[in-house]
Amino acid sequence: INSACGKTVLKETVQTNKLAVCTGDGSNYAKHYDNMGGEDRRKLTALYYMNPKWKKENGGCFRAFDPMNPEKYDDIEPLYDRFLCFWSDDLVHSVQPSYAKSESEHRFALTVWFYADDDVSISRNDEVEKIHFPETQDAVSLAG
């Protein structure tokens, strides 16, 4: 990836990971960036689905939002052996509620985060944040 970018963007030695399990009781992840700023240096998210018995009625789709219109999005089914990769500081997304009926249908997702080489590599888009997270903007203006 560093070669494709033409510069060093990702650290070659620092990654973290998580195995997320949505158990089917409506479990989900609300709309967010993987990297919301501050001291967070996660830059690239790699997501691998391990759901051999997943069915559409199980839910748990990955929802990628249009940056300028929160009403527009693409739902990506968590199909077995599917791999997603996106910039952690750029893609607003969520995970829709999971309604698996049995443990064998739970939604398993292995996430690996690759870290930015420096602070400059982390991007922010204030306009997108105002559109998707107006409550955060209200809190900032009240504090300021």
Coordinates of C-alpha atoms in Angstrom, one line a residue:
I1 CA 0.0 0.0 0.0
N2 CA 2.9 2.4 0.8
S3 CA 4.2 1.7 -2.7
A4 CA 0.8 2.4 -4.3
C5 CA 0.5 5.7 -2.4
G6 CA 4.0 6.7 -3.5
K7 CA 5.0 7.5 0.1
T8 CA 5.1 5.8 3.5
V9 CA 1.5 6.0 4.9
L10 CA 1.3 2.9 7.0
K11 CA 3.6 1.6 9.7
E12 CA 5.0 -1.8 8.7
T13 CA 5.2 -3.1 12.2
V14 CA 2.1 -1.9 14.1
Q15 CA -1.3 -3.4 13.8
T16 CA -4.1 -4.3 16.1
N17 CA -7.0 -6.7 15.7
K18 CA -10.4 -7.7 17.0
L19 CA -12.8 -10.5 16.5
A20 CA -16.3 -9.1 16.7
V21 CA -19.3 -11.5 17.2
C22 CA -22.9 -10.2 16.7
T23 CA -25.0 -12.8 18.5
G24 CA -28.3 -12.3 16.9
D25 CA -30.2 -10.4 19.6
G26 CA -30.2 -7.2 17.5
S27 CA -26.6 -6.5 18.2
N28 CA -25.1 -3.9 15.9
Y29 CA -22.6 -1.0 15.7
A30 CA -23.9 2.5 15.3
K31 CA -22.7 4.9 12.6
H32 CA -19.0 5.8 13.1
Y33 CA -15.5 6.2 11.7
D34 CA -13.1 3.6 12.9
N35 CA -10.8 6.5 13.6
M36 CA -12.6 9.4 15.2
G37 CA -9.5 11.5 15.8
G38 CA -7.5 12.5 18.8
E39 CA -4.5 10.3 19.4
D40 CA -5.9 7.4 17.3
R41 CA -3.5 6.5 14.5
R42 CA -5.6 3.7 12.8
K43 CA -5.4 4.4 9.1
L44 CA -6.5 1.3 7.2
T45 CA -9.2 -1.2 8.2
A46 CA -9.2 -4.8 6.9
L47 CA -12.3 -6.8 7.6
Y48 CA -12.7 -10.5 7.0
Y49 CA -16.1 -12.3 7.4
M50 CA -16.2 -15.9 8.7
N51 CA -19.9 -16.7 8.4
P52 CA -20.4 -19.9 6.4
K53 CA -24.1 -20.2 7.4
W54 CA -25.0 -16.5 7.0
K55 CA -28.4 -15.8 5.4
K56 CA -30.0 -12.6 4.4
E57 CA -32.6 -12.8 7.2
N58 CA -29.8 -12.9 9.7
G59 CA -29.0 -9.2 9.0
G60 CA -25.7 -7.7 10.2
C61 CA -24.9 -6.0 6.9
F62 CA -22.0 -3.5 6.8
R63 CA -23.5 -0.2 5.8
A64 CA -21.2 2.3 4.0
F65 CA -22.6 5.8 3.9
D66 CA -22.3 8.4 1.2
P67 CA -20.1 11.1 2.6
M68 CA -22.4 14.0 1.6
N69 CA -25.8 12.4 2.1
P70 CA -26.6 10.3 5.2
E71 CA -29.7 9.0 3.5
K72 CA -27.7 7.2 0.7
Y73 CA -25.7 4.1 1.6
D74 CA -24.6 0.7 0.3
D75 CA -25.3 -2.4 2.4
I76 CA -22.6 -5.1 2.0
E77 CA -23.6 -8.6 3.1
P78 CA -21.2 -10.3 5.5
L79 CA -20.8 -13.3 3.2
Y80 CA -18.4 -16.1 4.1
D81 CA -14.8 -15.4 3.0
R82 CA -15.6 -11.8 2.0
F83 CA -12.8 -9.3 2.6
L84 CA -13.3 -5.5 2.9
C85 CA -10.6 -2.9 3.1
F86 CA -11.2 0.9 3.7
W87 CA -9.5 4.0 5.1
S88 CA -10.3 4.1 8.9
D89 CA -10.4 7.9 9.0
D90 CA -12.5 8.3 5.9
L91 CA -15.5 5.9 5.7
V92 CA -18.6 6.5 7.7
H93 CA -20.2 3.2 8.3
S94 CA -22.3 1.0 10.6
V95 CA -23.3 -2.6 11.2
Q96 CA -27.0 -3.3 10.9
P97 CA -28.8 -5.3 13.6
S98 CA -28.0 -9.0 13.6
Y99 CA -30.9 -11.5 14.1
A100 CA -29.2 -14.9 13.8
K101 CA -31.4 -17.6 15.3
S102 CA -28.5 -19.9 16.4
E103 CA -24.9 -19.8 17.4
S104 CA -23.9 -21.2 14.0
E105 CA -25.5 -18.2 12.3
H106 CA -23.7 -15.5 14.5
R107 CA -21.9 -12.8 12.6
F108 CA -18.1 -13.2 12.9
A109 CA -15.8 -10.5 11.6
L110 CA -12.1 -10.3 12.1
T111 CA -10.8 -6.8 11.9
V112 CA -7.2 -5.7 11.6
W113 CA -6.2 -2.1 11.8
F114 CA -3.0 -0.8 10.2
Y115 CA -1.6 2.4 11.8
A116 CA -0.5 5.6 10.1
D117 CA 3.2 6.3 9.9
D118 CA 2.7 9.9 11.2
D119 CA 0.0 12.3 12.4
V120 CA -0.2 14.0 9.0
S121 CA -1.5 10.8 7.4
I122 CA -4.8 11.0 9.4
S123 CA -7.4 13.0 7.5
R124 CA -10.4 14.9 8.8
N125 CA -13.4 16.2 6.8
D126 CA -15.3 18.8 8.9
E127 CA -18.1 19.0 6.3
V128 CA -18.7 15.2 6.4
E129 CA -18.6 15.2 10.2
K130 CA -21.2 17.9 10.4
I131 CA -23.5 16.0 8.0
H132 CA -23.2 12.6 9.7
F133 CA -22.5 13.6 13.4
P134 CA -24.4 16.8 14.1
E135 CA -24.7 16.0 17.8
T136 CA -20.9 16.0 18.1
Q137 CA -20.7 19.4 16.4
D138 CA -23.3 20.8 18.8
A139 CA -21.3 19.6 21.8
V140 CA -18.1 21.2 20.3
S141 CA -19.9 24.5 19.8
L142 CA -21.3 24.4 23.4
A143 CA -17.9 23.7 24.8
G144 CA -16.2 26.4 22.8

